[in-house]
Short mmCIF file of C-alpha atoms and ligand atoms in Angstrom, two decimals:
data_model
loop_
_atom_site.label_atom_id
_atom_site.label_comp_id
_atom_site.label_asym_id
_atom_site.label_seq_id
_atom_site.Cartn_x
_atom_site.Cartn_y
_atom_site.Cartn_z
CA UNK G 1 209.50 58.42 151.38
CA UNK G 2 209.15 60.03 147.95
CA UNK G 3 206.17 60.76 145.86
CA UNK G 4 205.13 61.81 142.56
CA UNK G 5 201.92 63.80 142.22
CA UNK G 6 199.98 63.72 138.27
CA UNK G 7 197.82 66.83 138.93
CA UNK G 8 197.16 69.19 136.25
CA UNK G 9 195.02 71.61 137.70
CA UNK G 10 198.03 74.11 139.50
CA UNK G 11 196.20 74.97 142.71
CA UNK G 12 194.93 71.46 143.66
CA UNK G 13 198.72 70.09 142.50
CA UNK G 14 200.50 72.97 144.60
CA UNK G 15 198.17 72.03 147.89
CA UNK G 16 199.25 68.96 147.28
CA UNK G 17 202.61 69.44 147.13
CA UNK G 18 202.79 71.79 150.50
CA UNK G 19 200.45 69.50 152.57
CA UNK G 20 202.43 65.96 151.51
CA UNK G 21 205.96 68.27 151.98
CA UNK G 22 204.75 68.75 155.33
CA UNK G 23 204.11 65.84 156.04
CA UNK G 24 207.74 64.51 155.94
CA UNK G 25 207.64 63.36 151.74
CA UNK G 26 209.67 64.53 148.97
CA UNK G 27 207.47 65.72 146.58
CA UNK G 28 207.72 64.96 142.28
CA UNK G 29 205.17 67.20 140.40
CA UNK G 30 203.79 66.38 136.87
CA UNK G 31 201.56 68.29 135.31
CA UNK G 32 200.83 66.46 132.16
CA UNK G 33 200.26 62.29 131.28
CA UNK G 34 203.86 62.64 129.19
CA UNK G 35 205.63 63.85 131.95
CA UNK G 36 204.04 61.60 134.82
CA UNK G 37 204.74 58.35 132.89
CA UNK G 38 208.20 59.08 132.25
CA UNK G 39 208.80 59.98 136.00
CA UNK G 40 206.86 57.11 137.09
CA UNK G 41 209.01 54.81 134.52
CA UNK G 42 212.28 56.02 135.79
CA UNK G 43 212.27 57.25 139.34
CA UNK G 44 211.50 54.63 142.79
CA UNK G 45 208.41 56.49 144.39
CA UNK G 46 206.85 54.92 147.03
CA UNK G 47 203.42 55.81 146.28
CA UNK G 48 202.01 58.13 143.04
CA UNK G 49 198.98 60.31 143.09
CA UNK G 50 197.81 59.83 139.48
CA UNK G 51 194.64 62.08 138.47
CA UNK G 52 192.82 60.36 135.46
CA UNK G 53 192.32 63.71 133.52
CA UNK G 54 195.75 64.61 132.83
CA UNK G 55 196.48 65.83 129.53
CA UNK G 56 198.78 64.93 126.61
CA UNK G 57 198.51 61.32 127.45
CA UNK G 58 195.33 60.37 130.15
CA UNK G 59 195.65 58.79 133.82
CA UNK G 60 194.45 55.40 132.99
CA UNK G 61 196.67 55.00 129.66
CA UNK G 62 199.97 56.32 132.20
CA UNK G 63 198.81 53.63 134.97
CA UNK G 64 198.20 50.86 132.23
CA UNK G 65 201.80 51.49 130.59
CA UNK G 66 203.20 51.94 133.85
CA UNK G 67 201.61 48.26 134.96
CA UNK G 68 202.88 46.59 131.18
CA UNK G 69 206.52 47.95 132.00
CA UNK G 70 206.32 46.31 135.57
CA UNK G 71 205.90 49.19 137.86
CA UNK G 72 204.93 47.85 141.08
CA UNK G 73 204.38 51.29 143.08
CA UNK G 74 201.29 51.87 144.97
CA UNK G 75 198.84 53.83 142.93
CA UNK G 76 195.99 56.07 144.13
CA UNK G 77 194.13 57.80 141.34
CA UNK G 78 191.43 60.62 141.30
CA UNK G 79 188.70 60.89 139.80
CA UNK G 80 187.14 64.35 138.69
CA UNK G 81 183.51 62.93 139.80
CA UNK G 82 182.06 60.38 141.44
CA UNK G 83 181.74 58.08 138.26
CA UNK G 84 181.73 54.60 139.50
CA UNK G 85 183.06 53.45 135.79
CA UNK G 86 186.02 55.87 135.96
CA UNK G 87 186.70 54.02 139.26
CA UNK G 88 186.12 50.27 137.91
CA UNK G 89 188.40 51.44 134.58
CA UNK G 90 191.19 52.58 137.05
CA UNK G 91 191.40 49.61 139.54
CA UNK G 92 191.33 47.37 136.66
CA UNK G 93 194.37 49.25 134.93
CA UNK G 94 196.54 48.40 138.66
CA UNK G 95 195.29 51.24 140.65
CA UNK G 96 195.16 50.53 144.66
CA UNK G 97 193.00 53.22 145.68
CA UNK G 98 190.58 55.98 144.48
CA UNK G 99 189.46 59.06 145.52
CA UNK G 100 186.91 61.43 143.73
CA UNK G 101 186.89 64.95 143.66
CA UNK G 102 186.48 67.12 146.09
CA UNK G 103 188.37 65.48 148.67
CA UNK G 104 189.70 65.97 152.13
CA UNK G 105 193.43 66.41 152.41
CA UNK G 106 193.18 64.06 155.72
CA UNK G 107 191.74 61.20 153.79
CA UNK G 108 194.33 61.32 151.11
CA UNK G 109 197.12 61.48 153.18
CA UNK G 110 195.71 58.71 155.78
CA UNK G 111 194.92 56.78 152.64
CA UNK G 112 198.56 57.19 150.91
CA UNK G 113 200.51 56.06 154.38
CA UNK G 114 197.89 53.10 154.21
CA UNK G 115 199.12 52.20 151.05
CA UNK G 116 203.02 52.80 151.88
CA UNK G 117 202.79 50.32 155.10
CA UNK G 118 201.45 47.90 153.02
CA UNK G 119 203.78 48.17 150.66
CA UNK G 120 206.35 47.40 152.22
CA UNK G 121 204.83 45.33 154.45
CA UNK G 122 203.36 46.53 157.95
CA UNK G 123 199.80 46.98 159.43
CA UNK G 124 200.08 50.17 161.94
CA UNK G 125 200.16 53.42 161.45
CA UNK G 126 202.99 53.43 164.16
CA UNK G 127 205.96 52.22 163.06
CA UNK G 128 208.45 50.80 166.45
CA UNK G 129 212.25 49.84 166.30
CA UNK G 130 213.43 48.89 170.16
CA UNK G 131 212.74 51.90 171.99
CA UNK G 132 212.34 53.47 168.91
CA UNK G 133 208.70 54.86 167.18
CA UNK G 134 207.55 56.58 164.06
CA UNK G 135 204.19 57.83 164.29
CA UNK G 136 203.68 58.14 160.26
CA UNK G 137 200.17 59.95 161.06
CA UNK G 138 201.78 62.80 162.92
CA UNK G 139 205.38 62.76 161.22
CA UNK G 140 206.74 62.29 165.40
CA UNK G 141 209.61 59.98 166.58
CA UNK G 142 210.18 59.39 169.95
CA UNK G 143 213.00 57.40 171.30
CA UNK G 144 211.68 55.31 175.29
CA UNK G 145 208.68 58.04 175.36
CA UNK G 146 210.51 60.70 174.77
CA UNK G 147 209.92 62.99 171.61
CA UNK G 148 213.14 64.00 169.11
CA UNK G 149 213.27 66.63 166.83
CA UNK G 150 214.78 65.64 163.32
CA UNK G 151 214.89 67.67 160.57
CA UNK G 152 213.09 67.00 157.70
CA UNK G 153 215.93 65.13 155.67
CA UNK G 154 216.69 62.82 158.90
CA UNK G 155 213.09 62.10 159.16
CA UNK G 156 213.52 61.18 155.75
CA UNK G 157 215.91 59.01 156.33
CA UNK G 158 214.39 57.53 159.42
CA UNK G 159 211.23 56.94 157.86
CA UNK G 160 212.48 54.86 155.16
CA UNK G 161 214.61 52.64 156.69
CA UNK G 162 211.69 52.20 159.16
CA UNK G 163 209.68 50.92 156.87
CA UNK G 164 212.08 48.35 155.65
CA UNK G 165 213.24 47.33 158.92
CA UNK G 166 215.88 44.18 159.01
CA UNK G 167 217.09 44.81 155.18
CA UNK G 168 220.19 46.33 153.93
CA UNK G 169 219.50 49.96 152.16
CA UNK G 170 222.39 51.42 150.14
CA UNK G 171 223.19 54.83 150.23
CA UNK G 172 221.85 55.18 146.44
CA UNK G 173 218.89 53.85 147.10
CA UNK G 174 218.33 56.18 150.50
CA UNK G 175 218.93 59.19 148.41
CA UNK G 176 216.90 58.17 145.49
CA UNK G 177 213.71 58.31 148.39
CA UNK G 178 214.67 61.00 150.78
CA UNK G 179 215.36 64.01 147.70
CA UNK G 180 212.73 65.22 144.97
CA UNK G 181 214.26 65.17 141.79
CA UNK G 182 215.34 69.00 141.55
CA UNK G 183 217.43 68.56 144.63
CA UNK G 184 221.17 68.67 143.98
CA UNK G 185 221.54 65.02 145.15
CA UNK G 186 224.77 64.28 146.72
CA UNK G 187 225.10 60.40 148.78
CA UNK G 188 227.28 61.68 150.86
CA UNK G 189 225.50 63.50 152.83
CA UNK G 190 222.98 60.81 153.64
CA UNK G 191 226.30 59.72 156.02
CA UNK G 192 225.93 62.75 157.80
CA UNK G 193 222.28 62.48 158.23
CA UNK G 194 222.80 58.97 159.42
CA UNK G 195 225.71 59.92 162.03
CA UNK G 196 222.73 62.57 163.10
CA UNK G 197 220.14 59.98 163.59
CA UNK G 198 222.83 57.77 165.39
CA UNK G 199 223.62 60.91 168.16
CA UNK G 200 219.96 61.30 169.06
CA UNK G 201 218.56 57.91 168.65
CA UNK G 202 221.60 55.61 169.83
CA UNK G 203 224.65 54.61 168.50
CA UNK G 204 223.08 50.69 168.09
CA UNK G 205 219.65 51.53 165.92
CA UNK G 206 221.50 51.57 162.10
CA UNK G 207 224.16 49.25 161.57
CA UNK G 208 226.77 50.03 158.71
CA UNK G 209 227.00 47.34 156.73
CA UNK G 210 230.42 47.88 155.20
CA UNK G 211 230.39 47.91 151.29
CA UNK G 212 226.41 47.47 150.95
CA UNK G 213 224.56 50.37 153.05
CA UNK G 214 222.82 50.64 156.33
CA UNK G 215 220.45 48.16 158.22
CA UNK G 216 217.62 48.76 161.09
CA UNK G 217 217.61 46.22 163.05
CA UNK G 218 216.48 46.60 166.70
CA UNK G 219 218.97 46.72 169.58
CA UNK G 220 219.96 43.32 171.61
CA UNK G 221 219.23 45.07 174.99
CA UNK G 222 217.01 47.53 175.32
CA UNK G 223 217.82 50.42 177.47
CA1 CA D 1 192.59 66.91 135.58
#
């Protein structure tokens, strides 16, 4: 899962960054309303933290263009204070969620995965394929109870075709939501993350769909 943070103060924006790259995301930083539109225009995140008092161009005009050009991705915007008309301005312009400032880290992060399960689609914070589960809260996979270690690119991986379980995911679109956008992207390797996630979760949980991608679908028998 990939996200782009608008944040233009650089301390809250870098504790951002760290606490959302810990928690298993690749991480976009803008710092300014010219940069986060463009990023939000031409990149697939699966969620955007957009504060409203962004320079250059402000939060609400970024969300409202973003909206006009048919940019669907789940939006949760900040608001410097508790002003209920900054809040009413932004969930009119298409956002899905507010926070003001200060905020907890926890509630952020428990309200972005909120917004990325429905988004594509499921209700729990726990995400199960066969024997498989993602706890999203905790970043943990286990496979029949047991807990497996995956680095932080086959979590990545993992993650995203958990969340869109039964469809087929090319290897484009994989790398376009595991990597941030400085990372020297290269789709082949999301093979060898996938031949990873095959050794330690089963050779049955992603199917190759020859030509198209990969697919999630849970195993016929269940060990
Ligand atoms: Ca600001």
């Amino acid at each position: 899962m990939r996200l782009l943070i608008a944040e233009d103060e650089p301390e809250l924006a870098g504790q951002l960054e760290s606490a959302m790259t810990q928690a298993g995301y690749a991480v976009d930083l803008a710092a300014d309303g010219e940069d986060a539109w463009h990023l939000g225009e031409t990149e697939p995140y699966d969620a955007v933290v957009l504060d409203l008092g962004l320079p250059v161009v402000d939060g609400i005009r970024v969300l409202e263009r973003w909206r006009a050009a048919g940019r669907d991705m789940p939006v949760l915007i900040l608001t410097a204070r508790d002003r209920w008309s900054d809040k009413v301005k932004g969930i009119d312009a298409g956002a899905d969620d507010y926070l003001a400032k200060p905020f907890h880290m926890a509630e952020l992060q428990a309200r972005l995965r909120a917004l990325i399960r429905r988004a594509s689609g499921h209700h729990s914070a726990e995400l199960v394929c066969g024997p498989v589960r993602l706890d999203t809260r905790a970043a943990r996979v286990s496979l029949a109870g047991e807990e497996v270690r995956l680095t932080g690119h086959e979590f990545r991986v993992l993650a995203y075709l958990m969340h869109h379980q039964g469809r087929v995911i090319s290897r484009t679109e994989l790398t376009e939501h595991i990597y941030d956008q400085d990372f020297d992207r290269d789709s082949n390797t999301i093979e060898v993350f996938v031949g990873r996630l095959r050794k330690k979760l089963g050779p049955e949980l992603i199917q190759t769909v020859r030509g198209l991608g990969y697919r999630l679908t849970e195993p016929r028998s269940e060990a």
